[in-house]
Amino acid sequence: MQVLLRESLSSDVVRVVLDPGGALATQPGQHLRVGLEGDDHRCFSIANRRSHERDPIELQIRQVANGRFSDGALRRLKAGDSLQVMAPFGAADTIEAGAALVLLATGTGYAGVRALIETALADPAVPSVILYWGGRHAADHYASQELDAWAAADARLRWTAVAPEATKGHAGSDAALQRHVQDYALNGGHDWRRTRVHACGNPHMLRDARQALLDAGLPATHWKADAFVPSGRDDAPNDWERTSPRFERSGILAARERSIAAVQYISERLTPGMSSAEARAQADTWLRELGAERNWHPTIIRFGDDTTCTSRDLGDPERRLKENDIVFIDIGPVWDGYEGDYGDTFVFGDDLVHQRCARAARAVFDETREAWLGGADGIALYAFAETAALRHGCTLVHEMAGHRIADFPHALYGRHKLAQAGFAPGDGLWVLEIQLRDRERPVGAFFEDVLLRG
């Protein structure tokens, strides 16, 4: 995409306007990826409401010291330059008529909610739009004049600037309610049962705010969030295993445990007669109720013959779960800013082939993990898995080749495949995917989990 405009919004925030170069449909809440050298890229929220597919796209980007893009290419960027852009990504956020909208943002998380503000104000059925915007200093609220102008033009919009230095004056009255964006929201007199909340900012804010608002009566399905983190740190052993500065193995472990529990929870609630489309929709609702902020990849549920389909195949959305059937569930929720990814196969009834396939998927995973513990690289792991699958009467589905996992979004650091890694994969950084097809009947099985030592 061609750069139409680059201008400073503050001492460290830059506004970039892009020409999509053709028809490109986007929705509020979505983001794009700017490609960099070496199969790397950066993700940025689309900060403007676009009424037409050819409308310009606005980004608001903070310049981060030593950031590969923001402290390099962004400083040199000028009108007329071109950027390699992939878009759109992320689930669209819908504005519900008749429901109040509360927005929580920290820093340039404002860019992630700005299009929602514009969209909500364009809809007369939205009764109110309330923004609580946190920053380190008052100067971090770089769009204050814009927000003041919008509020003056439409009384439904109110916004509050939350900054540590600004809240000190309130400490004598009620320090507990004057510290974070969620504290201001809790003190705002909102009817949480009739309110939709969208939050965008650092994962710590998202975790604490979600819990605080749920405790105050916000239904889990009324919460939507997008976490953002700084770009990769430099202490990774190779470019394929970079993480953000805030990454901790404990975050992956917690997300894994919640994902395993969620898959079991979903499996116990599937009933014969429901379609796979109904199962997916219901599973996403259950994930929200269990506390997932969003999905980093679509939920996949396959019944019967569709268990031979890969994640890229559509399958039959109207296929019904039978009394005697085989099912696999693959989820990718984000928990407290960390990606979960877990999949397993379940058998309904007593079909022996179904049972054998389900056991085989887990057995091939376990055997391949042992090879990893022995020091095998990613390429060798999937060669080993191919041989192991044959021993269990199945063939390995090569399209399911494993991938990175990290604090959301791991795609910030590249879209590398485990099966292409010519090194021993690191602990807690990769998901080993095993999908099998039976050699006798048109059914398959799936199992995936994070590669972990101990």
PDB file of C-alpha atoms in Angstrom, residues 27-30 46-49 92-95 101-103 110-122 126 129 197-200 224 226:
ATOM      1  CA  GLN A  27     -14.593  -3.727  10.009  1.00  0.00           C
ATOM      2  CA  PRO A  28     -14.083  -1.977  13.363  1.00  0.00           C
ATOM      3  CA  GLY A  29     -11.868  -4.011  15.658  1.00  0.00           C
ATOM      4  CA  GLN A  30      -9.735  -5.508  12.890  1.00  0.00           C
ATOM      5  CA  ILE A  46      -7.084  -0.054  11.814  1.00  0.00           C
ATOM      6  CA  ALA A  47      -7.913   3.203  13.567  1.00  0.00           C
ATOM      7  CA  ASN A  48     -10.651   4.658  11.353  1.00  0.00           C
ATOM      8  CA  ARG A  49     -14.191   3.788  10.349  1.00  0.00           C
ATOM      9  CA  ALA A  92     -14.957  -7.697  13.553  1.00  0.00           C
ATOM     10  CA  ASP A  93     -16.584  -6.101  16.580  1.00  0.00           C
ATOM     11  CA  THR A  94     -20.272  -5.433  16.124  1.00  0.00           C
ATOM     12  CA  ILE A  95     -22.144  -2.543  17.691  1.00  0.00           C
ATOM     13  CA  LEU A 101     -20.796   0.928  24.894  1.00  0.00           C
ATOM     14  CA  VAL A 102     -17.910   1.250  27.350  1.00  0.00           C
ATOM     15  CA  LEU A 103     -14.381   1.367  25.959  1.00  0.00           C
ATOM     16  CA  TYR A 110      -6.878   4.074  21.622  1.00  0.00           C
ATOM     17  CA  ALA A 111      -6.250   3.215  17.950  1.00  0.00           C
ATOM     18  CA  GLY A 112      -7.994  -0.112  18.550  1.00  0.00           C
ATOM     19  CA  VAL A 113     -11.195   1.508  19.819  1.00  0.00           C
ATOM     20  CA  ARG A 114     -11.263   4.688  17.730  1.00  0.00           C
ATOM     21  CA  ALA A 115     -13.143   3.082  14.818  1.00  0.00           C
ATOM     22  CA  LEU A 116     -15.665   1.712  17.304  1.00  0.00           C
ATOM     23  CA  ILE A 117     -16.304   5.214  18.617  1.00  0.00           C
ATOM     24  CA  GLU A 118     -16.895   6.527  15.097  1.00  0.00           C
ATOM     25  CA  THR A 119     -19.155   3.595  14.223  1.00  0.00           C
ATOM     26  CA  ALA A 120     -21.198   3.872  17.414  1.00  0.00           C
ATOM     27  CA  LEU A 121     -21.699   7.624  17.039  1.00  0.00           C
ATOM     28  CA  ALA A 122     -22.945   7.058  13.492  1.00  0.00           C
ATOM     29  CA  VAL A 126     -26.522   3.376  20.518  1.00  0.00           C
ATOM     30  CA  VAL A 129     -20.351   5.727  24.273  1.00  0.00           C
ATOM     31  CA  VAL A 197     -17.314  -3.499  26.782  1.00  0.00           C
ATOM     32  CA  HIS A 198     -14.385  -3.443  24.369  1.00  0.00           C
ATOM     33  CA  ALA A 199     -10.877  -3.087  25.782  1.00  0.00           C
ATOM     34  CA  CYS A 200      -7.579  -2.604  23.994  1.00  0.00           C
ATOM     35  CA  LYS A 224     -14.256  -8.175  23.957  1.00  0.00           C
ATOM     36  CA  ASP A 226      -7.411  -6.986  22.125  1.00  0.00           C
TER      37      ASP A 226
END
